[in-house]
Amino acid sequence: MEYIEWNKLLFTQFFKKEMAGQEVYSLQVSPVLLDSLISGGYNSYLRSIKWKVPVSKNFFEELGILIKVSKERVKKHKTYPPEYFGLLIFLIVACAEGDSEQLNLNNVYDRINRFASDILGTQRWSDISRKTSRDIIAEGWKFLQEWTEINNLNYGKFVDYKAVTNPYANSILRHVLINQGHLDNILDLLIDKGYIPGELITREKWVDVLANNSQRIKAPKAFFDLLKEDSAICNGILGYIEGYIEENFNDRAIASPSSNNRKPAIPLRISVNFSKFSNRVTDVFVRAYSHDLSSDEIFINGSRYGMEYELAGYSNKLVLPVHQALDGFTYKSQQGQRFNLQTGIKWLVINQELEEWVESSMLENASSFAVLCSNSFTEQLTKSGLSFKTYYTTHDEIVFLRFSSLNVEQHNQLLTILGLQTQKSGRIILEGAFVTDRRTTIFQEMPYRFSYSGYVDEPVLVAVASGETEVPLEKKENILQDGTTIYYWVLPHGLLNKEFKIKEVTSNNYSHLTFTLRTIEEPSMERAGFFLKDKVGNYWRESTPADIIDMPSRVYDNITEFNQYYYPKVKYFVKEQNNFLVYDHSINPEYNPDHLGDLLLRYISNATNINTSSFPFLLQQVYSSLPRAQANRIMYQWRSLGYIDYEDFGKGIKVNDSTLFFLPYHGGILAYLTGKRSNSFITQLKEYCSKNGIDFIVEPHSEENPKVFPQKIMLFSKYPLKEKFTRLCSHFDITIKANEVYQLYALYYQLGMKEYIEMLQGADQYDNDHHRKQVFNAEKLGWDDSVARIEDIPSPALIKYDGFKDNSIEFVFKMDTGIVKIKDYSLVLLYLLKHHGKEVLYRKFNKTGFSDLLVSSKLPLPYWLEKALMLCTASNPRFDAGVRVYSHIPDTIIDYIETKLQIKIKYPANV
């Protein structure tokens, strides 16, 4: 659909005769709304904007022209709608969809610029600025108000409210403060709070309900800031919410467990394991299936079940009595989330990730499938002549029946016997996490696959692009441990950058979505800065060029004295000596641009919606057997190795600038390159190193899981000339601090144990207590459940409160001087272990001047200490018999850690 049609359609969506005489407070727009106007509306609308803006002009030139044209036409025909309205809507869409970063007044323009430049390209888009807003966009809002004043009796009225602060950014922000998801959360909140339809909610009550449930509603911070103001915009937004609630808050919404207006229940799917050596089912259990799971618990018939991620999208196993699997239920969890298990016969297929038989939402005729049903069907199925194998459960009346290679007639016969509806259509499914643009863009370098669930015996999948011949997909197979064969399909490279649908040839069944296959773009190497952190590793502010990467520049009393004392002891920048090991370059592998860890690094350099919750999930897609807890730990290690950073948990992830760290090494200069990288950058860097006598070394960061990390790149020179590296960094714009040794400074900057405890003794007191809590047990290095009153718990004690509705966790430290809330508890753990005489740190001889540091695997280390240790070798610790081993650490650094922590690290280790 062309722009002129979209402009008219959008205008009549908001300014229609039903709104005559009323104020249009907010132009709430979303991909869901656009898709509801016409099929594929969101993508169609974005294409219409791109076609409307000529390459010879940019967006704002076209906007300015249309505003001028609209003014002229209205002089002749006052009801002629403004032609630029569709372009104003694009700014709202860009701001709303820009990225996952928390929306606020300061990043309105950045979000719009990122989104718009991706959609329109740099030729059609020049970055929005305050001047652009003042001279062009503001004129559009102003004339829209003038137009509605002229036509108020027919179309409704728009008021261009001007905020006191940042009026131009505010004029866009007011339209994206809440979306459909936020409205549904508000509706769900009212239901759970016990409100009834038609109940009068005053303005003061609205503000109280919304402001006190910010974590539940999940709207931008700017929305809740606005609630504090008694302004026209605030009243307009509240009026918009009231109108939505009045229309949708009814008895149907309250009664339905999965109403369109309520957050749907998370499905629980039955899973089954059986013995290959007998005819018995060994396990029947359920898993919650969702990408939005959080640690939770549900109670089923008096039994408590803990809920957390085990694999990507799947919770841990919840073992049930087998008869309950067919009964079905809907339960609400501790945190208010509903979980639902459907009643009746279960149709199961093999899940390749779990290697379990998992309940399917379709009655698909897979090459191998099973049915969990009543034993009463067995006799009738036997008489029908259908071939199947029976496995018995712990319940005499329930059996697990396995079928293989049924044709269409046999499949329909089975459905008839079981009393299930015969279906004729199939389903084409895209499986994979590395997809963007609302799951329509696929990257050929990242894991993905298409699967077919349907009623065709030998499905054939083809890609159908507009005006082109059909292109067959490549069929592949995966043979599981129990011998079951699963088929899936991948795309040929000839479809790059084309839009297409997937069709199953026999049934003529098409995919619902239109897809695009792309290659991961080379990331921009422009500097983005670092996140500066405080002495315990919490986000502080953006860094400046004067800072030491992510530490402030002035943290030392006497830098010269510090350098002179520690450099010789740690042996940085020392000439090569024959008695020290140097790298054997004959076994140095070549840099592989298709290494999965590097592809993942490039992917998140391009993506704008990766945060600390989604990143571990992506790691699990690269390495499918990775448990969720280990994926979280690997994310922390990416951060410690310098590749990524984030302000706090739950916030967006950014890729750091390219950075060079010097490593302690006796035989020359060894440096480690981390952060942003592109293939062209690596190629040019290798050429430069070859010409300038620098060895380019590639190694894995981890021997255990090499795929989930980028390749470790190190640069080596046997001559201790730092100038060689400073020239290289200047040539490639790589961050380097040649006069500082980062690992030493990080240890110096780390808050020591004594300082930290003294700081806590002067902190504000924590006055709350909660019934359920956990208390750290120093003897077993774990947590004990407790319901004791906090005043009855002996001090010193570390206490954890969780189970809050907003998924938050609070840590408090009880001392003789009082109780304080803490954010980082690693130093408190070390203090408690020292207090109880528990030894958890050891050293073990490695070679002259170096040792391995051994730490209990249950013990987290303080942020800067952990980072300094990992950057001594740019490697992950290895795990060995319940301990983490940080290898090849200079003895001087271990001695310095002893001073910081006031803990004796015994040598040699006796573990």
mmCIF file of N, CA and C in Angstrom, residues 365-369 386-387 402-408 410-411 457-458 487:
data_model
loop_
_atom_site.group_PDB
_atom_site.id
_atom_site.type_symbol
_atom_site.label_atom_id
_atom_site.label_comp_id
_atom_site.label_asym_id
_atom_site.label_seq_id
_atom_site.Cartn_x
_atom_site.Cartn_y
_atom_site.Cartn_z
ATOM 1 N N ASN A 365 1.347 -35.427 12.221
ATOM 2 C CA ASN A 365 1.723 -36.755 11.753
ATOM 3 C C ASN A 365 3.231 -36.763 11.504
ATOM 4 N N ALA A 366 3.983 -36.685 12.593
ATOM 5 C CA ALA A 366 5.437 -36.708 12.467
ATOM 6 C C ALA A 366 5.889 -38.119 12.102
ATOM 7 N N SER A 367 7.157 -38.229 11.712
ATOM 8 C CA SER A 367 7.666 -39.552 11.341
ATOM 9 C C SER A 367 7.597 -40.510 12.520
ATOM 10 N N SER A 368 7.678 -39.960 13.731
ATOM 11 C CA SER A 368 7.511 -40.761 14.934
ATOM 12 C C SER A 368 6.818 -39.891 15.969
ATOM 13 N N PHE A 369 5.724 -40.360 16.543
ATOM 14 C CA PHE A 369 5.006 -39.600 17.557
ATOM 15 C C PHE A 369 4.400 -40.583 18.545
ATOM 16 N N LEU A 386 -3.714 -50.802 13.170
ATOM 17 C CA LEU A 386 -2.631 -49.818 13.264
ATOM 18 C C LEU A 386 -1.460 -50.412 14.043
ATOM 19 N N SER A 387 -0.258 -50.097 13.594
ATOM 20 C CA SER A 387 0.955 -50.613 14.241
ATOM 21 C C SER A 387 1.439 -49.600 15.288
ATOM 22 N N ARG A 402 3.396 -45.543 21.086
ATOM 23 C CA ARG A 402 4.322 -44.942 20.130
ATOM 24 C C ARG A 402 4.005 -45.421 18.716
ATOM 25 N N PHE A 403 3.856 -44.459 17.788
ATOM 26 C CA PHE A 403 3.517 -44.744 16.388
ATOM 27 C C PHE A 403 4.652 -44.276 15.491
ATOM 28 N N SER A 404 4.822 -44.953 14.349
ATOM 29 C CA SER A 404 5.854 -44.567 13.387
ATOM 30 C C SER A 404 5.318 -44.700 11.967
ATOM 31 N N SER A 405 5.640 -43.708 11.144
ATOM 32 C CA SER A 405 5.419 -43.764 9.691
ATOM 33 C C SER A 405 3.993 -44.102 9.304
ATOM 34 N N LEU A 406 3.018 -43.390 9.872
ATOM 35 C CA LEU A 406 1.632 -43.567 9.457
ATOM 36 C C LEU A 406 1.369 -42.760 8.187
ATOM 37 N N ASN A 407 0.570 -43.311 7.272
ATOM 38 C CA ASN A 407 0.166 -42.507 6.119
ATOM 39 C C ASN A 407 -1.048 -41.650 6.519
ATOM 40 N N VAL A 408 -1.548 -40.856 5.578
ATOM 41 C CA VAL A 408 -2.617 -39.913 5.895
ATOM 42 C C VAL A 408 -3.872 -40.639 6.370
ATOM 43 N N GLN A 410 -4.141 -43.673 7.725
ATOM 44 C CA GLN A 410 -3.921 -44.253 9.045
ATOM 45 C C GLN A 410 -3.949 -43.186 10.141
ATOM 46 N N HIS A 411 -3.377 -42.060 9.828
ATOM 47 C CA HIS A 411 -3.344 -40.959 10.795
ATOM 48 C C HIS A 411 -4.756 -40.474 11.119
ATOM 49 N N ASP A 457 2.908 -36.971 4.135
ATOM 50 C CA ASP A 457 3.868 -38.021 4.463
ATOM 51 C C ASP A 457 5.300 -37.609 4.165
ATOM 52 N N GLU A 458 5.530 -37.035 2.988
ATOM 53 C CA GLU A 458 6.874 -36.630 2.576
ATOM 54 C C GLU A 458 6.841 -35.135 2.220
ATOM 55 N N TYR A 487 13.408 -34.413 10.917
ATOM 56 C CA TYR A 487 13.767 -33.698 9.701
ATOM 57 C C TYR A 487 13.533 -32.199 9.877
#
